[in-house]
Coordinates of C-alpha atoms and ligand atoms in Angstrom, one line a residue:
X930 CA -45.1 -24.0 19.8
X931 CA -45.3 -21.5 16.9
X932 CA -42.5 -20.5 14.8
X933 CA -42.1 -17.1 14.4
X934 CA -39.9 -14.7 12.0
X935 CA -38.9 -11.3 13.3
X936 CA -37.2 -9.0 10.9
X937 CA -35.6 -5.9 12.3
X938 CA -35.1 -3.0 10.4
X939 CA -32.2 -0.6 10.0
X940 CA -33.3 2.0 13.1
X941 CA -34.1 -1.3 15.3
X942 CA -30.1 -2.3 15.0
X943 CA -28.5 0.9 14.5
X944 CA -25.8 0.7 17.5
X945 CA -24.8 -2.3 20.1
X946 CA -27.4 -0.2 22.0
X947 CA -30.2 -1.1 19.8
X948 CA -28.5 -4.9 19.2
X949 CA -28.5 -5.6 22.6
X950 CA -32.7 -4.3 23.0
X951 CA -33.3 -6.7 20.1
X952 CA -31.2 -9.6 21.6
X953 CA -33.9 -9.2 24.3
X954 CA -36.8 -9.2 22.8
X955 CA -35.6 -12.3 20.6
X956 CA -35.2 -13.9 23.6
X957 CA -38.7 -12.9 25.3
X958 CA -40.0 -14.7 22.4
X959 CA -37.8 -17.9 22.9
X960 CA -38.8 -17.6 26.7
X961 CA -42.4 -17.9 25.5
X962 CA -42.0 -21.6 24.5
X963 CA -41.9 -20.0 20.4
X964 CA -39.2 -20.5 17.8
X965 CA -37.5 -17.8 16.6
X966 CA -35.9 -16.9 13.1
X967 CA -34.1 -13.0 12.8
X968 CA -33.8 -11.3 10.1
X969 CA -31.7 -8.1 10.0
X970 CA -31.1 -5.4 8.2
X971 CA -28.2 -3.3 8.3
X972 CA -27.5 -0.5 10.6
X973 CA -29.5 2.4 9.9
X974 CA -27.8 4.7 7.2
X975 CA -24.9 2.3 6.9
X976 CA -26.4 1.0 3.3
X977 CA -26.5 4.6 2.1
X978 CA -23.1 5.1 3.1
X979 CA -21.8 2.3 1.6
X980 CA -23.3 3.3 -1.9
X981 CA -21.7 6.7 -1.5
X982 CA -18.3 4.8 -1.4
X983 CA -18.7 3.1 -4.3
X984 CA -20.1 6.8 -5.8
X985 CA -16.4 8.4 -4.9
X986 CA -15.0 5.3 -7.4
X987 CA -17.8 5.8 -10.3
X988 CA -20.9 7.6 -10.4
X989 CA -22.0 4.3 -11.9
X990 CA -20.6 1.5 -9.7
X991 CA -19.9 -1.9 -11.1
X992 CA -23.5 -3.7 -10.2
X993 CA -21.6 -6.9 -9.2
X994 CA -18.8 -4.9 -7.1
X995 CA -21.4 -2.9 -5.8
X996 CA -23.4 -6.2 -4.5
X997 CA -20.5 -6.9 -3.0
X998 CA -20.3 -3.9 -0.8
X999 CA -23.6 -3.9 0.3
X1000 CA -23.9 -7.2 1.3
X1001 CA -21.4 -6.2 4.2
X1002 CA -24.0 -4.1 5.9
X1003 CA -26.1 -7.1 6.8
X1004 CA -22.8 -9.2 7.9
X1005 CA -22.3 -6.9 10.2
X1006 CA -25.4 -6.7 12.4
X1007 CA -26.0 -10.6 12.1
X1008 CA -22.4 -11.4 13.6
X1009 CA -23.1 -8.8 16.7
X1010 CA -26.5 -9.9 17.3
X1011 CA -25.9 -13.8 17.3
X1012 CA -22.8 -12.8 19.7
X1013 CA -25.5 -10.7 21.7
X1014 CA -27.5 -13.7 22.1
X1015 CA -24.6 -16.0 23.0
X1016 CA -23.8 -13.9 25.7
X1017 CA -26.9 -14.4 27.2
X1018 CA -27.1 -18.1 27.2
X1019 CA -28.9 -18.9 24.2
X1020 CA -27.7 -20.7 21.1
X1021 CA -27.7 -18.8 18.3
X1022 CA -26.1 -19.1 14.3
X1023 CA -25.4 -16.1 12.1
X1024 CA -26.0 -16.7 8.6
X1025 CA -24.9 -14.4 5.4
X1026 CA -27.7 -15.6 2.7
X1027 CA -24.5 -17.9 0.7
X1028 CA -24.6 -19.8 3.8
X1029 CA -27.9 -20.9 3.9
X1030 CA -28.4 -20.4 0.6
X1031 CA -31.0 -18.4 -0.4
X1032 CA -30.6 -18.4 -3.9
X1033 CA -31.3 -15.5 -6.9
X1034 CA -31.5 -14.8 -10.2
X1035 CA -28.6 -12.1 -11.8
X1036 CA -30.3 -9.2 -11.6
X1037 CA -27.9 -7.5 -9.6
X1038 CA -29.5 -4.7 -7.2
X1039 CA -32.5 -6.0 -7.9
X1040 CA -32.2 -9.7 -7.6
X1041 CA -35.4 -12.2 -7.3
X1042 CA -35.4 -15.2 -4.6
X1043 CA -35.5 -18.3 -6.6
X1044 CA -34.7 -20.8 -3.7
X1045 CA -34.2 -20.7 0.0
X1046 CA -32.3 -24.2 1.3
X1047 CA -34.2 -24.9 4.5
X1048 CA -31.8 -27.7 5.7
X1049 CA -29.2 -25.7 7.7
X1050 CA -32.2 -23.2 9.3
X1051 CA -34.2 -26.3 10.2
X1052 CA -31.0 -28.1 12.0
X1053 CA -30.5 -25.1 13.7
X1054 CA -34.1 -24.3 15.3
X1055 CA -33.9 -28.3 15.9
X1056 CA -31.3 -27.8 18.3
X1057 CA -33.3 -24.9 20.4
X1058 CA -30.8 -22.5 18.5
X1059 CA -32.1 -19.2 17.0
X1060 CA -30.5 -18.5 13.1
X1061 CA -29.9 -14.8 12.5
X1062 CA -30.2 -14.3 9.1
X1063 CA -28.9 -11.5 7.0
X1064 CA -31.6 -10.0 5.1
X1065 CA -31.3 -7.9 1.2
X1066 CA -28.8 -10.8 0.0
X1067 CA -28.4 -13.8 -1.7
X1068 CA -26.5 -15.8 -4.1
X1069 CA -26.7 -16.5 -7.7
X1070 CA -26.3 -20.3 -8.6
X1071 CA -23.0 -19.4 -10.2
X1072 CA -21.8 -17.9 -6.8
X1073 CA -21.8 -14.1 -7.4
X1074 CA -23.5 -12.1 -4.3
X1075 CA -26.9 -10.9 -5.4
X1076 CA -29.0 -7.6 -2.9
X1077 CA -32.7 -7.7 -3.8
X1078 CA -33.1 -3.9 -3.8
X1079 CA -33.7 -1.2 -1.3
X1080 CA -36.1 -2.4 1.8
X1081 CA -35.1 -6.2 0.6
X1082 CA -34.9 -7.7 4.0
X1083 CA -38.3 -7.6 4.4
X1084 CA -38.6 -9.9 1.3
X1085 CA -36.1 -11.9 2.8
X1086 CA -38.2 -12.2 6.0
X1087 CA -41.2 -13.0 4.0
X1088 CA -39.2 -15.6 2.1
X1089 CA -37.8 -17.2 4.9
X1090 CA -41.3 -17.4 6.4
X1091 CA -42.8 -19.0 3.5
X1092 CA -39.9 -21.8 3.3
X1093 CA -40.2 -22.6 6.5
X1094 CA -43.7 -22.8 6.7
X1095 CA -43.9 -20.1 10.0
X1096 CA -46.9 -19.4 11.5
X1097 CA -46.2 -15.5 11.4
X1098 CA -43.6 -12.5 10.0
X1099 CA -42.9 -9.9 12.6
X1100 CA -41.7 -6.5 10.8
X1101 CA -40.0 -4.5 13.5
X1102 CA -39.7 -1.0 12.4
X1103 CA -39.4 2.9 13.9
X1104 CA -43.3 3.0 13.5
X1105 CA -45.9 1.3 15.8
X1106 CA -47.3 -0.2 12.1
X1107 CA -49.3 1.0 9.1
X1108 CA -50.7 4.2 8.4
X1109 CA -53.1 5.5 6.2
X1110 CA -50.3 7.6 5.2
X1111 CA -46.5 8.5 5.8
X1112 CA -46.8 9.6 9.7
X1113 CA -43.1 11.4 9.5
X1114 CA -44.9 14.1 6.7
X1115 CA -48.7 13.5 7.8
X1116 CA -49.5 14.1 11.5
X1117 CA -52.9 13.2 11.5
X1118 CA -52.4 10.0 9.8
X1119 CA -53.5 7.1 11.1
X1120 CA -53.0 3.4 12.4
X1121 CA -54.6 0.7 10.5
X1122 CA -55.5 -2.4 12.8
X1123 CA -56.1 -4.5 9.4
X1124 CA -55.0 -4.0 5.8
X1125 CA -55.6 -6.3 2.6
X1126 CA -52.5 -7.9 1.0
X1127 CA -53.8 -5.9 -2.5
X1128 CA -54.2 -2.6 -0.1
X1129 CA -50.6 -3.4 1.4
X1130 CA -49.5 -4.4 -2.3
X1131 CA -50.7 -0.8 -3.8
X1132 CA -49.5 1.0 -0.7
X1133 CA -46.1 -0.6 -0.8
X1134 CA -45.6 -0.5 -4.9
X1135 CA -46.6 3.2 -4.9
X1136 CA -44.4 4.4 -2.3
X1137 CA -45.2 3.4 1.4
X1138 CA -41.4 2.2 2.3
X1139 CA -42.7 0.5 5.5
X1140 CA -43.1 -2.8 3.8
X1141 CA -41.2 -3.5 0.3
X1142 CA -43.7 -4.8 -2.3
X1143 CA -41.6 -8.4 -2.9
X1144 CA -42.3 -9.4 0.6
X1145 CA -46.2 -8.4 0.6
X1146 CA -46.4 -10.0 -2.8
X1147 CA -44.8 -12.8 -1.4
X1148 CA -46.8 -12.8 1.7
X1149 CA -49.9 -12.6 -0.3
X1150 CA -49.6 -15.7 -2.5
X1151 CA -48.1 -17.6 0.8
X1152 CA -50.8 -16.7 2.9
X1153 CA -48.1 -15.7 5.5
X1154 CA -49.6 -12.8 7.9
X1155 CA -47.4 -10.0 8.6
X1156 CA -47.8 -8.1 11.8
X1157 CA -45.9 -4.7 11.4
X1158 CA -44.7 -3.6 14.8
X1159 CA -42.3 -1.5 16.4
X1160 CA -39.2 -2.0 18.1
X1161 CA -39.7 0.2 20.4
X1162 CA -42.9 -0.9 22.4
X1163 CA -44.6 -3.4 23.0
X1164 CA -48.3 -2.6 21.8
X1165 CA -49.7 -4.3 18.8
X1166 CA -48.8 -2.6 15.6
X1167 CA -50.8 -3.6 12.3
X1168 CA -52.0 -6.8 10.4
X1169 CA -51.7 -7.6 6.6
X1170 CA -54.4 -10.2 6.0
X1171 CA -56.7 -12.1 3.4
X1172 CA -59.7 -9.2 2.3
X1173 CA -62.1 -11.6 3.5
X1174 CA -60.8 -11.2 7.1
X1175 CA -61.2 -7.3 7.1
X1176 CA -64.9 -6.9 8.3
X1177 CA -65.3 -2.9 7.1
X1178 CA -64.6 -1.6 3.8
X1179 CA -63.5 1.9 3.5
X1180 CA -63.2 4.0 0.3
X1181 CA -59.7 5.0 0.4
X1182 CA -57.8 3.5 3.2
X1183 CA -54.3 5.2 2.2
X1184 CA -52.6 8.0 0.9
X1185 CA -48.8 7.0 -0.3
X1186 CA -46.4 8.9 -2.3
X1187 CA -43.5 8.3 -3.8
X1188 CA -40.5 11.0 -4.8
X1189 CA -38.3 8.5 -6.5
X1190 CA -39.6 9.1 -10.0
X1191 CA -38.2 10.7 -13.2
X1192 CA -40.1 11.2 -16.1
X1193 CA -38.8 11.2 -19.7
X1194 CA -40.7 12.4 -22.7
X1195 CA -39.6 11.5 -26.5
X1196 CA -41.2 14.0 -29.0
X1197 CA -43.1 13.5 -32.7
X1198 CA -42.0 10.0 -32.7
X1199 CA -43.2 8.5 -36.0
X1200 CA -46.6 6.6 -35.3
X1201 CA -46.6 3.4 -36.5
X1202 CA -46.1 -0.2 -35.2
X1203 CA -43.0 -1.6 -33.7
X1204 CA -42.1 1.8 -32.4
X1205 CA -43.0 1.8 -28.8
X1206 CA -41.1 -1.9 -28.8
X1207 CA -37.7 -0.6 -30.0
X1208 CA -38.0 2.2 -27.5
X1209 CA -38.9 -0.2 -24.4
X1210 CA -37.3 -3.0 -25.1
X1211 CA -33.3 -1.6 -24.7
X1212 CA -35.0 0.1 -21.6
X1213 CA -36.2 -3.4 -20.2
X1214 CA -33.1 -5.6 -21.6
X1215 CA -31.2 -3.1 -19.0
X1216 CA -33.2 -4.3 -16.3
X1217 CA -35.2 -0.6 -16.3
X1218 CA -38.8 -0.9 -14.7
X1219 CA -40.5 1.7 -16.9
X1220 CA -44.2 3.0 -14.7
X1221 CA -46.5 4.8 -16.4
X1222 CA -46.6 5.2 -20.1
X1223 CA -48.7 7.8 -21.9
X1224 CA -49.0 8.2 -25.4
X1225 CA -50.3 11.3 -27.2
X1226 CA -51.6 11.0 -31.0
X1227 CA -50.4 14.3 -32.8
X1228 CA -53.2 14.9 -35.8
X1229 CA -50.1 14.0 -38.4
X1230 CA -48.3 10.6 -38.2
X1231 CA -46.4 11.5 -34.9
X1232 CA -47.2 11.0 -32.0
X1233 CA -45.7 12.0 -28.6
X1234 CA -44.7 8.8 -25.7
X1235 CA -44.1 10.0 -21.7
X1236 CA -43.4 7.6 -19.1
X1237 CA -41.8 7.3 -15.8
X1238 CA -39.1 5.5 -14.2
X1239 CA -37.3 5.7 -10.8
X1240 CA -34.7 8.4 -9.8
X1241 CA -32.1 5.8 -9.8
X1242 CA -33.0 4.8 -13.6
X1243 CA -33.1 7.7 -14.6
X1244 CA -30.0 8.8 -16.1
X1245 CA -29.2 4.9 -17.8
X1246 CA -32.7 5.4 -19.3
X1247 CA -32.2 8.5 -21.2
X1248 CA -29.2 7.9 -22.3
X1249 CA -30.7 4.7 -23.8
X1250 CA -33.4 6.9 -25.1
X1251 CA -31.5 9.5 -26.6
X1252 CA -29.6 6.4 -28.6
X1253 CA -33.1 5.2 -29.6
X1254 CA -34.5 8.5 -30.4
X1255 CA -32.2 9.2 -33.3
X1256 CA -32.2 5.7 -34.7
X1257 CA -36.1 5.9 -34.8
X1258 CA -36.2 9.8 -36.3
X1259 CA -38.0 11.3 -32.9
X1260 CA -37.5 14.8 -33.0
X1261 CA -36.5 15.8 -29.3
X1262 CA -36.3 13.8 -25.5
X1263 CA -37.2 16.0 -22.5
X1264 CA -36.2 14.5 -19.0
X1265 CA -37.9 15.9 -15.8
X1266 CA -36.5 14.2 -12.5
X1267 CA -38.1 16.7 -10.2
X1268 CA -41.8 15.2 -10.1
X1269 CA -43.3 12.9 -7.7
X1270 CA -46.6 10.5 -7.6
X1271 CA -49.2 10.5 -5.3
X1272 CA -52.0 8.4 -4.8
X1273 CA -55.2 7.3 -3.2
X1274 CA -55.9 3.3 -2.0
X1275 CA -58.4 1.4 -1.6
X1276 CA -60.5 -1.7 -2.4
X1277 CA -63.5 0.3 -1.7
X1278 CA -63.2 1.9 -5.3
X1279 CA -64.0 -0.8 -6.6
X1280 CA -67.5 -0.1 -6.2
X1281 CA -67.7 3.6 -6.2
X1282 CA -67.8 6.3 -9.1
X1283 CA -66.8 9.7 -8.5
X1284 CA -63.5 9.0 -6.5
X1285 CA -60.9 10.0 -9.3
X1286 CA -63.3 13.4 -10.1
X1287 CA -63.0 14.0 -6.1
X1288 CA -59.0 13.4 -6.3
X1289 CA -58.8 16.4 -8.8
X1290 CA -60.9 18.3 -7.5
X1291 CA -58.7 18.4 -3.8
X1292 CA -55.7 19.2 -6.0
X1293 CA -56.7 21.6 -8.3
X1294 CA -58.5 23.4 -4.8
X1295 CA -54.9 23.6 -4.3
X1296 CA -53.8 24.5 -7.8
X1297 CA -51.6 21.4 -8.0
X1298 CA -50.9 20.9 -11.5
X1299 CA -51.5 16.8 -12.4
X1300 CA -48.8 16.1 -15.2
X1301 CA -49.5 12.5 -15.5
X1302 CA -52.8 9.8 -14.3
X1303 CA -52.9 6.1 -13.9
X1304 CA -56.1 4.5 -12.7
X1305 CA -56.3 0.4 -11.6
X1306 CA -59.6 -1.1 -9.6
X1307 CA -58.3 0.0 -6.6
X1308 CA -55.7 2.8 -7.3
X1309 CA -55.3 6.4 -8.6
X1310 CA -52.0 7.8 -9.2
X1311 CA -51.4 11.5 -10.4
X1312 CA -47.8 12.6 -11.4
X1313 CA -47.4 16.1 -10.0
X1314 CA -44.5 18.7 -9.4
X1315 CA -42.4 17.3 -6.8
X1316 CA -42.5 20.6 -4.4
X1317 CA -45.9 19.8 -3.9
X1318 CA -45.8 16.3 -2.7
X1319 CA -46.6 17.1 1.0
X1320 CA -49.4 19.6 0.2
X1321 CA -51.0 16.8 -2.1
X1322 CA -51.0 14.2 0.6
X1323 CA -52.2 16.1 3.7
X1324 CA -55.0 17.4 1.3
X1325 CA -55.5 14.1 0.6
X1326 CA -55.9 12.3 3.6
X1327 CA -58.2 15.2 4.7
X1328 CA -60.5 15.3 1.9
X1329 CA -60.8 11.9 1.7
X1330 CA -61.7 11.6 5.5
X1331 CA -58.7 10.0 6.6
X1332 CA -57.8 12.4 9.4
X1333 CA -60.5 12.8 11.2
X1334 CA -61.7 9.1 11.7
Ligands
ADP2780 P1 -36.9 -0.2 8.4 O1 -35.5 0.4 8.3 O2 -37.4 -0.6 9.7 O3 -37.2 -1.2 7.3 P2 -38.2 1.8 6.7 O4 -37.6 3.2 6.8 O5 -37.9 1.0 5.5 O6 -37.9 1.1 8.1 O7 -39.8 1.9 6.9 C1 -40.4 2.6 7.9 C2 -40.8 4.1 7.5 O8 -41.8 4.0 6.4 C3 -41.4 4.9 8.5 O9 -40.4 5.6 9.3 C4 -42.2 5.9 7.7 O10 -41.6 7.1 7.5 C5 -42.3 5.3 6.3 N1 -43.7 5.1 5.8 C6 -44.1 5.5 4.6 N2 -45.4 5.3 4.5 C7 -45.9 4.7 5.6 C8 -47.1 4.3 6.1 N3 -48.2 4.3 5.3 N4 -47.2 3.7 7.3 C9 -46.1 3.7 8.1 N5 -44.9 4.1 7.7 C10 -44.8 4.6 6.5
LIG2781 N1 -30.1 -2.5 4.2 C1 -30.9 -2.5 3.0 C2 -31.5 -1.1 2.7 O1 -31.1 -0.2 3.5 C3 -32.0 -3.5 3.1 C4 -33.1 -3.2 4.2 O2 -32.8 -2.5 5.2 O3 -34.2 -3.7 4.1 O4 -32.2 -0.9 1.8
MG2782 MG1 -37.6 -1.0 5.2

């Protein structure tokens, strides 16, 4: 008897429609002779709406408050979908994540999993019941609701997974699993059978929304395999597994993209130590995850610092900048939220020169300007003007050979 964790995403719960498919597929499952654990998210669109609530009371929303208000999305679906499986004869247990608890740290929006109590779950599958768990939330130890971030039920999934020990993660999505790129802005990209947890981990932390980067990181050190599947079918969708288990290696197995990115520049900022400290450290003592950094040496004493955060960052962080920027004598700070990042994957790099000349070479053939570069083993990243995000990554995934594999 396996135990399995299914995590369904916002479009897989979106009406009582939807709930009621799920509650059948859950139970399919349970019919096989498997345990089941759900995960939910909340209906799709309903988080957004909630944060454009808040918005109407303050453009910046109180980050416990706001917690608060999200949290309700996943309460929600939970409730209806354990009733959905009631109806049909099978016990089941909502559970908000202060019930269980799955404990956080207080970094509100953003919180980290510290500790999942596995007591209540394991009574629960014990008894032949199925726990439906609400994804994206969790508890602080002093008792204030915590949401891990945007896409945070998969880590929640993944979490759950991992305490429990389960044999697999299901992600249920509106895609039949992982592509080499975004399938909604690329239509000749294409399904990957099998991807590597650093492959998924890139993909993920560079843009690909299908899985959030927590829950692959987390998957990775757990060993847990995620199968990403769709909701809608019943074919196969795609495995995130060790690299050893992958048999063929290509160059670049993905294309993702991100829009969410600002970029802020702080001019002839003197150049000498401790400087690049007092101007990152208010940014990270705000809980600001700055990306790439890029400093420029002017031929005087000054010097020049450009780096990156994400859209939602980016007004907090140059306001924080513009305080630092006086205190520190830097002569101007330029903000640009209108670029994006797009980049090429793949442990195949490792081994190969020539792939980052080839990267430019696709985007200057299509005079895309590259503002900013950031290399790793098995990444390339180039910052570019955000109306040509789409134009970047289908002439990506072509020249790189994705599409016609
Ligand atoms: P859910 O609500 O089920 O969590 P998400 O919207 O978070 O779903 O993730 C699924 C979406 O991820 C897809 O609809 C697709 O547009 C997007 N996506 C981005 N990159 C990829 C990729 N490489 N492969 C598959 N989907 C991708
Ligand atoms: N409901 C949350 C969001 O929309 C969490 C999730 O769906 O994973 O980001
Ligand atoms: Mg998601």
């Amino acid at each position: 008897m396996a135990l399995i964790v299914q995590k369904y995403g916002g479009t897989s719960v979106a009406d009582c429609r939807h709930i009621e498919n799920v509650a059948e597929r859950v139970i399919a499952g349970k019919r096989q002779g498997d345990n089941v654990v759900v995960v939910l998210s909340a209906m799709s669109g309903e988080t957004n709406r909630l944060i454009d609530l808040a918005e109407q009371i303050h453009t910046r929303p109180d980050p416990r408050e706001l917690d608060v208000l999200l949290s309700t999305g996943e309460q929600v679906t939970i409730s209806l979908m354990a009733m959905a499986l009631k109806k049909r004869g099978f016990g089941a247990r909502s559970f908000l994540g202060s019930q269980i608890t799955i404990e956080t740290d207080t970094a509100h929006g953003k919180a980290r999993i510290m500790n999942i109590a596995t007591e209540e779950l394991k009574k629960t599958i014990t008894r032949g019941h199925i726990p439906v768990i609400a994804g994206f939330q969790g508890i602080t130890p002093e008792g204030d609701i915590t949401t891990l971030g945007r896409g945070g039920s998969d880590t929640t999934a993944v979490a759950v997974a991992t305490a429990l020990d389960a044999d697999v993660c299901e992600i249920y999505t509106d895609v039949d699993g992982i592509y080499t790129t975004d399938p909604n802005i690329c239509p000749s990209a294409r399904k990957i059978d099998r991807i590597s947890y650093e492959e998924m981990m890139e993909m993920a932390s560079l843009g690909a929304k299908v899985l959030e980067i927590r829950s692959v990181e987390y998957a990775m050190r757990y060993e847990i395999p995620l199968h990403v599947r769709s909701s809608f079918t019943d074919s196969l969708g795609s495995y995130v597994v060790k690299e050893d288990e992958i048999m063929e290696q290509t160059l670049v197995s993905g294309v993702p993209y991100s829009t969410n990115e600002a970029r802020i520049t702080i001019s002839k900022v003197p150049d000498r130590p401790g400087i690049a400290t007092k101007i990152f450290s208010p940014i990270s003592e705000a809980n600001i995850v700055v990306d790439m950094i890029i400093q420029n040496t002017r031929a005087s004493d000054l010097t020049d610092m450009t780096f990156t955060v994400s859209q939602a960052d980016y007004e907090q962080a140059m306001e924080i900048v513009k305080g630092v920027a006086s205190e520190i004598g830097a002569e101007r700070v330029a903000g640009d939220p209108d670029i994006a990042k797009v980049s090429i994957v793949g442990v195949g790099m490792r081994n190969h020169s020539g792939v980052a000349s080839k990267m430019f070479d696709i985007l200057a053939g299509h005079g895309i300007n590259i503002l900013m570069i950031s290399t790793s083993e098995i990444k390339i990243s180039c910052i570019i003007q955000r109306k040509y995000t789409e134009l970047a990554v289908r002439a990506l995934h072509e020249g790189f050979g994705l599409s016609d594999q």
